[in-house]
Coordinates of C-alpha atoms in Angstrom, one line a residue:
M1 CA -122.3 152.2 87.0
S2 CA -121.1 154.5 90.0
R3 CA -119.0 153.8 92.6
N4 CA -121.4 152.4 94.5
G5 CA -122.9 149.9 91.6
Q6 CA -125.8 152.4 91.2
H7 CA -127.0 153.2 87.9
F8 CA -128.2 156.5 86.9
Q9 CA -131.4 155.9 85.8
L10 CA -133.3 158.2 83.2
K11 CA -136.3 157.1 81.3
N12 CA -137.5 158.0 77.6
T13 CA -139.9 160.9 78.0
D14 CA -141.7 163.6 75.5
A15 CA -138.8 165.8 75.8
G16 CA -138.8 166.2 72.1
I17 CA -135.8 164.0 71.4
D18 CA -135.2 160.0 71.7
M19 CA -132.8 159.2 74.4
N20 CA -131.9 156.1 72.2
A21 CA -129.9 157.9 70.5
F22 CA -127.3 157.6 72.9
I23 CA -127.4 154.2 73.4
S24 CA -126.2 153.7 69.3
R25 CA -123.2 151.4 68.9
E26 CA -121.9 154.2 66.0
A27 CA -119.1 156.3 67.8
V28 CA -120.7 159.3 69.8
T29 CA -118.7 162.6 70.1
I30 CA -119.5 165.2 71.8
D31 CA -120.6 167.2 68.8
H32 CA -123.1 164.6 68.2
I33 CA -124.6 164.6 71.6
K34 CA -125.0 168.6 71.5
K35 CA -126.6 168.0 68.1
S36 CA -128.9 165.6 69.7
L37 CA -129.7 167.3 72.7
H38 CA -130.6 170.8 70.1
P39 CA -134.4 170.2 70.4
L40 CA -134.5 169.9 74.1
R41 CA -132.2 172.9 74.2
Q42 CA -134.7 175.0 72.1
R43 CA -137.7 174.1 74.1
L44 CA -135.9 175.3 77.1
L45 CA -134.7 178.7 75.5
H46 CA -138.0 179.5 74.2
H47 CA -140.2 178.3 77.6
E48 CA -142.8 180.8 78.3
V49 CA -141.7 181.8 81.7
Y50 CA -139.6 184.4 79.9
D51 CA -141.9 186.3 78.6
R52 CA -144.3 185.6 81.7
V53 CA -141.9 187.5 84.2
K54 CA -142.4 191.2 83.9
T55 CA -143.8 192.6 87.3
L56 CA -141.6 192.6 90.7
S57 CA -144.3 190.3 92.4
Q58 CA -143.7 187.8 88.8
L59 CA -140.2 188.1 89.4
R60 CA -140.2 187.1 93.3
I61 CA -141.8 184.0 92.7
Y62 CA -139.4 183.1 89.9
M63 CA -136.3 184.0 92.3
E64 CA -137.8 181.9 95.0
H65 CA -137.7 178.6 92.7
H66 CA -134.9 179.8 91.1
V67 CA -132.5 180.7 94.0
F68 CA -132.2 176.7 94.7
A69 CA -130.8 175.8 90.9
V70 CA -128.3 178.8 92.2
W71 CA -127.5 176.9 95.3
D72 CA -127.0 173.5 93.8
F73 CA -125.3 175.1 90.9
M74 CA -122.5 175.3 93.5
S75 CA -122.7 171.9 94.7
L76 CA -122.2 170.6 91.3
L77 CA -119.2 172.9 90.9
K78 CA -117.7 171.6 94.3
A79 CA -118.7 168.0 93.3
L80 CA -116.3 168.2 90.2
Q81 CA -113.4 169.9 92.0
Q82 CA -113.5 167.3 94.4
K83 CA -113.3 164.3 91.9
L84 CA -110.6 166.7 90.1
T85 CA -108.5 168.2 92.5
C86 CA -107.0 166.7 96.0
V87 CA -108.9 168.8 98.6
T88 CA -107.7 166.0 101.6
L89 CA -104.7 165.8 103.7
P90 CA -102.2 164.5 103.0
W91 CA -102.1 166.1 99.3
V92 CA -101.3 164.4 96.2
P93 CA -101.3 165.6 92.5
T94 CA -104.0 164.8 90.5
S95 CA -104.1 163.3 86.6
N96 CA -106.1 165.5 84.5
T97 CA -104.1 168.7 84.6
L98 CA -106.0 170.5 82.4
S99 CA -109.6 169.9 84.3
R100 CA -107.8 170.4 87.5
R101 CA -106.7 174.0 86.4
F102 CA -110.0 174.8 84.7
I103 CA -112.2 173.9 87.5
N104 CA -110.0 175.9 90.0
E105 CA -110.3 179.0 87.7
I106 CA -114.3 178.6 87.8
V107 CA -114.8 177.8 91.4
L108 CA -112.4 181.1 92.3
S109 CA -114.8 183.2 90.6
E110 CA -118.1 181.5 91.5
E111 CA -117.5 181.3 94.9
S112 CA -115.5 184.2 95.5
D113 CA -116.4 186.7 92.9
T114 CA -115.2 190.6 93.1
I115 CA -118.0 192.9 94.5
S116 CA -115.6 196.0 95.0
E117 CA -112.1 196.7 95.7
G118 CA -111.5 194.1 99.0
V119 CA -115.4 192.7 98.7
Y120 CA -115.7 189.1 97.8
R121 CA -119.0 187.1 97.2
S122 CA -120.3 183.8 95.8
H123 CA -122.9 184.4 93.0
F124 CA -125.2 182.5 95.5
E125 CA -124.5 185.2 98.1
I126 CA -125.2 187.9 95.5
Y127 CA -128.5 186.1 94.5
L128 CA -129.8 186.6 97.9
S129 CA -129.1 190.0 97.9
G130 CA -130.9 190.2 94.9
M131 CA -133.9 189.0 96.3
V132 CA -133.4 190.7 99.5
Q133 CA -133.5 194.1 97.1
C134 CA -136.7 193.0 95.1
G135 CA -138.4 191.8 97.8
A136 CA -138.9 188.3 97.6
N137 CA -139.6 185.6 100.5
T138 CA -136.1 184.1 101.2
G139 CA -137.6 182.0 104.1
A140 CA -137.6 178.8 102.5
I141 CA -133.8 178.9 101.1
E142 CA -132.9 180.4 104.7
R143 CA -134.4 177.2 106.4
F144 CA -132.7 175.0 104.1
L145 CA -129.5 176.5 104.6
R146 CA -130.0 176.1 108.7
L147 CA -131.1 172.3 108.1
L148 CA -127.8 171.9 106.0
E149 CA -125.6 173.4 108.7
S150 CA -127.1 170.9 111.3
G151 CA -126.2 167.9 109.3
A152 CA -129.8 167.3 107.7
P153 CA -129.3 165.7 104.3
V154 CA -129.8 167.6 101.2
R155 CA -133.5 165.9 100.4
K156 CA -134.4 166.0 104.0
A157 CA -133.5 169.2 104.4
L158 CA -135.6 170.3 101.1
R159 CA -138.9 168.9 102.7
L160 CA -138.5 170.4 106.1
A161 CA -137.9 173.9 104.6
R162 CA -140.8 173.6 102.7
A163 CA -139.0 174.5 99.5
P164 CA -141.3 174.5 96.3
R165 CA -142.1 171.3 94.8
A166 CA -140.6 172.3 91.5
A167 CA -137.5 173.5 93.1
Q168 CA -137.0 170.3 95.2
A169 CA -137.3 167.9 92.1
F170 CA -134.9 170.1 90.5
V171 CA -132.1 169.8 93.2
K172 CA -133.1 165.9 93.7
S173 CA -132.3 165.5 89.7
T174 CA -128.9 167.5 90.2
F175 CA -127.8 165.0 93.0
Q176 CA -129.1 162.1 91.3
I177 CA -126.2 163.0 88.7
I178 CA -123.8 164.3 91.7
E179 CA -124.0 160.9 93.5
T180 CA -123.1 158.6 90.5
G181 CA -119.8 159.5 91.3
N182 CA -118.8 159.9 87.6
P183 CA -116.8 162.9 86.9
H184 CA -117.8 163.0 83.1
M185 CA -121.3 162.8 84.0
I186 CA -121.0 165.4 86.4
A187 CA -119.2 167.4 84.2
A188 CA -121.9 166.9 81.4
A189 CA -124.6 168.0 83.5
F190 CA -122.1 171.3 84.0
A191 CA -121.4 172.0 81.0
L192 CA -123.9 171.4 78.2
G193 CA -127.1 171.2 81.3
R194 CA -125.6 174.5 82.7
E195 CA -122.7 176.6 81.5
E196 CA -123.2 176.6 78.1
V197 CA -127.5 177.2 78.1
I198 CA -127.0 179.8 80.7
P199 CA -126.2 182.6 78.7
D200 CA -128.8 182.5 76.3
M201 CA -131.7 181.6 79.1
F202 CA -130.4 184.7 81.0
R203 CA -130.7 186.8 77.7
S204 CA -134.3 185.8 77.3
L205 CA -135.4 186.7 80.6
T206 CA -133.6 190.1 81.0
A207 CA -136.0 191.4 77.6
G208 CA -138.9 191.1 79.8
I209 CA -137.8 192.6 83.2
Y210 CA -135.8 195.4 83.0
S211 CA -138.6 198.1 82.8
S212 CA -140.2 196.7 85.8
D213 CA -138.7 198.9 88.7
P214 CA -134.9 199.2 88.1
Q215 CA -134.4 200.2 91.4
R216 CA -135.6 197.0 93.0
I217 CA -134.0 195.0 90.7
S218 CA -130.4 196.5 89.7
I219 CA -128.7 193.4 91.8
F220 CA -130.4 190.6 90.0
K221 CA -130.0 192.7 86.8
N222 CA -126.1 192.6 87.5
Y223 CA -126.2 188.9 88.3
L224 CA -127.8 188.0 84.9
E225 CA -125.4 190.2 83.2
R226 CA -122.2 189.0 85.2
H227 CA -123.2 185.2 83.9
I228 CA -123.9 186.2 80.5
A229 CA -120.5 187.7 80.0
L230 CA -118.6 185.1 82.1
D231 CA -120.6 182.0 81.2
G232 CA -120.4 182.7 77.4
D233 CA -116.9 184.0 77.4
H234 CA -114.9 182.2 79.5
H235 CA -116.8 179.3 81.8
T236 CA -118.6 177.5 78.8
P237 CA -115.2 176.9 76.8
M238 CA -113.6 175.8 79.8
A239 CA -116.1 173.4 80.9
I240 CA -116.4 171.5 77.4
A241 CA -112.4 171.1 77.6
M242 CA -113.1 169.3 81.2
L243 CA -115.8 167.1 79.6
L244 CA -113.5 166.4 76.8
E245 CA -110.8 165.3 78.6
L246 CA -112.7 163.6 81.1
C247 CA -114.7 161.0 78.8
E248 CA -111.4 160.5 76.8
E249 CA -113.3 159.6 73.8
D250 CA -114.7 156.6 75.2
P251 CA -118.3 155.8 74.0
R252 CA -119.5 154.6 77.4
K253 CA -118.2 157.8 78.7
L254 CA -119.6 159.6 75.9
E255 CA -123.3 158.0 76.1
E256 CA -123.5 158.5 80.1
A257 CA -122.5 162.0 79.5
G258 CA -125.1 162.4 76.8
R259 CA -127.7 161.2 79.3
A260 CA -126.6 163.4 82.2
A261 CA -126.7 166.6 80.3
Y262 CA -130.3 165.2 78.9
A263 CA -131.7 164.7 82.4
S264 CA -130.0 168.4 83.3
L265 CA -131.9 170.0 80.9
L266 CA -134.6 168.3 81.4
A267 CA -135.1 169.0 85.2
R268 CA -134.5 172.5 83.9
I269 CA -137.7 172.6 81.8
K270 CA -139.7 171.2 84.5
L271 CA -138.6 173.4 87.1
W272 CA -139.9 176.6 84.8
D273 CA -143.0 174.4 84.1
G274 CA -143.3 174.6 88.0
V275 CA -142.7 178.5 87.9
M276 CA -145.5 178.9 85.5
T277 CA -148.1 177.0 87.4
Q278 CA -147.3 179.5 90.5
L279 CA -147.4 182.4 88.0
T280 CA -150.9 181.6 87.0
D281 CA -152.2 180.7 90.4
E282 CA -150.6 184.3 91.8
T283 CA -153.0 185.8 93.8
V284 CA -150.5 187.1 96.3
G285 CA -149.2 190.8 97.3
P286 CA -145.2 191.4 97.8
A287 CA -143.5 189.6 100.0
V288 CA -142.4 190.2 103.3
P289 CA -138.4 189.7 103.0
H290 CA -136.7 187.8 105.7
R291 CA -133.5 188.4 107.4
L292 CA -131.0 186.4 105.2
I293 CA -129.1 183.7 107.8
H294 CA -125.7 182.4 106.9
R295 CA -121.9 182.7 107.5
Q296 CA -121.5 186.4 105.9
S297 CA -124.2 188.8 105.9
V298 CA -125.6 190.2 102.7
K299 CA -126.5 193.7 102.6
R300 CA -129.6 195.3 101.4
H301 CA -128.7 197.4 98.2
D302 CA -130.6 200.1 97.0
D303 CA -128.7 201.2 93.7

């Protein structure tokens, strides 16, 4: 139960696993959760969208949806940082010192990664550069950012920005977890629903797109390769360690963590289903890139 007394609700689905497995009175561990999630994880990693994205026009559609997941990954990350560190005044030390260290380290690379000597960008900003380079339409995400900056709530901003329906549903699912206020649930979505699965997911995607106009997708290619290396070798072990510390071997917390991870994986599958629908109905030509509007300009790259 969250601090505001609202329960995180998740119904059983046809996603390939029985969520009642997480309600068992038997001892639940992180390994038990990962084993139970395996069928759903495999379904995600073998989604047909990876084989379908082969041309520039198909990649544009993919990126116009996926950019919202890139944005809400940062929100999931910052929610954890708010919970695990002191970001208010006056400063006081917080508990969970291992998690405090790891979340700050992950935030550093995700929010301020090194592009070149003296040049730093968030991975979200790098992704936007990749959208511009390949000619994807950045209109919806730009409108969304402007609405957020003006104080609009996330759900209203998604609607007014005319974000793709599947992307709206994905972000809402993420924020449902964030709004529980429970660090172990947010950490589970982050670790098992994002960091652990992202390297394999991106490997599946890279196979189909690299032969499609390399000069127009070099930034996106670098984005994928950076995440495959960074998440697989560094961020995933740290994220799992944070989850273990926050669950404290508490059966209730472990159960809730399993449900949050399940919801995160299922939301990603539904996002890819939405992308597939758009790819199937594809009738439009190349999109006209929009001027990026955010606090720090992102240059167009041709290398």
